Amino acid sequence: MSFVPSHRTYINYLLNKGIIDSYAVSLESQTCWITLNTDNKAEADKYLAKSPLYKYWTYTIEELFVYDSIHYRLPALQ
């Protein structure tokens, strides 16, 4: 838990730079989902390796074909 504040600082930095689109954590399943904007898996891995929590992770990187979210849509017409 002592690494969480510095990890969150790093995640916020990547969010502000537009490298991370979304970040979600489940304490129940101890699972995290991160959507990164990178050109390839090696670049994504490079960003993940800089996290203070990296040595505690077991993860896979998967390339998304489609990523859709209500946040990326135009506002509804009224």
XYZ file of C-alpha atoms in Angstrom:
78
model
C 0.000 0.000 0.000
C 2.931 2.361 0.534
C 3.588 2.379 -3.250
C 0.012 3.351 -4.158
C 0.443 7.163 -3.867
C 3.503 7.215 -6.143
C 1.773 4.791 -8.531
C -1.281 7.064 -8.685
C 0.985 10.050 -9.401
C 2.488 8.134 -12.323
C -0.947 7.033 -13.599
C -2.236 10.621 -13.378
C 0.828 11.793 -15.322
C 0.072 9.277 -18.108
C -3.626 10.235 -18.084
C -2.758 13.925 -18.410
C -0.371 13.192 -21.303
C -3.083 11.187 -23.116
C -1.101 7.946 -22.946
C -3.739 6.298 -20.744
C -7.368 6.542 -21.858
C -8.914 4.648 -18.977
C -7.835 3.078 -15.706
C -9.989 0.840 -13.510
C -9.177 -1.328 -10.478
C -11.233 -4.006 -8.746
C -10.211 -4.627 -5.151
C -12.525 -7.637 -5.058
C -10.694 -9.536 -7.811
C -7.409 -7.619 -7.516
C -7.604 -6.899 -11.238
C -6.707 -3.728 -13.099
C -7.668 -2.682 -16.632
C -5.659 0.025 -18.358
C -6.275 1.277 -21.879
C -3.064 2.769 -23.274
C -2.481 4.680 -26.517
C 0.735 3.195 -27.878
C 1.978 2.049 -31.273
C 2.815 -1.482 -30.140
C 2.903 -3.870 -27.189
C 6.576 -3.166 -26.452
C 5.829 0.529 -25.961
C 2.885 -0.304 -23.674
C 5.139 -2.614 -21.658
C 7.731 0.166 -21.353
C 5.155 2.479 -19.723
C 3.881 -0.239 -17.385
C 7.414 -1.113 -16.274
C 7.884 2.409 -14.882
C 5.121 1.973 -12.293
C 6.248 1.559 -8.662
C 3.890 -1.458 -8.486
C 5.329 -3.186 -11.566
C 7.239 -5.894 -9.687
C 3.975 -7.069 -8.071
C 2.066 -7.481 -11.347
C 1.306 -10.424 -13.551
C -0.250 -9.098 -16.733
C -0.973 -9.565 -20.405
C -1.092 -6.896 -23.078
C -3.752 -7.247 -25.753
C -4.260 -5.041 -28.789
C -7.793 -3.705 -29.025
C -9.618 -3.785 -32.333
C -12.510 -1.576 -31.192
C -12.736 0.672 -28.168
C -16.004 2.534 -27.708
C -17.209 4.558 -24.768
C -19.967 7.021 -24.029
C -17.241 9.544 -23.227
C -16.022 9.529 -26.844
C -19.410 10.241 -28.373
C -20.950 13.564 -29.205
C -23.496 14.900 -26.700
C -27.103 13.835 -27.346
C -29.198 16.352 -29.210
C -32.014 17.876 -27.235
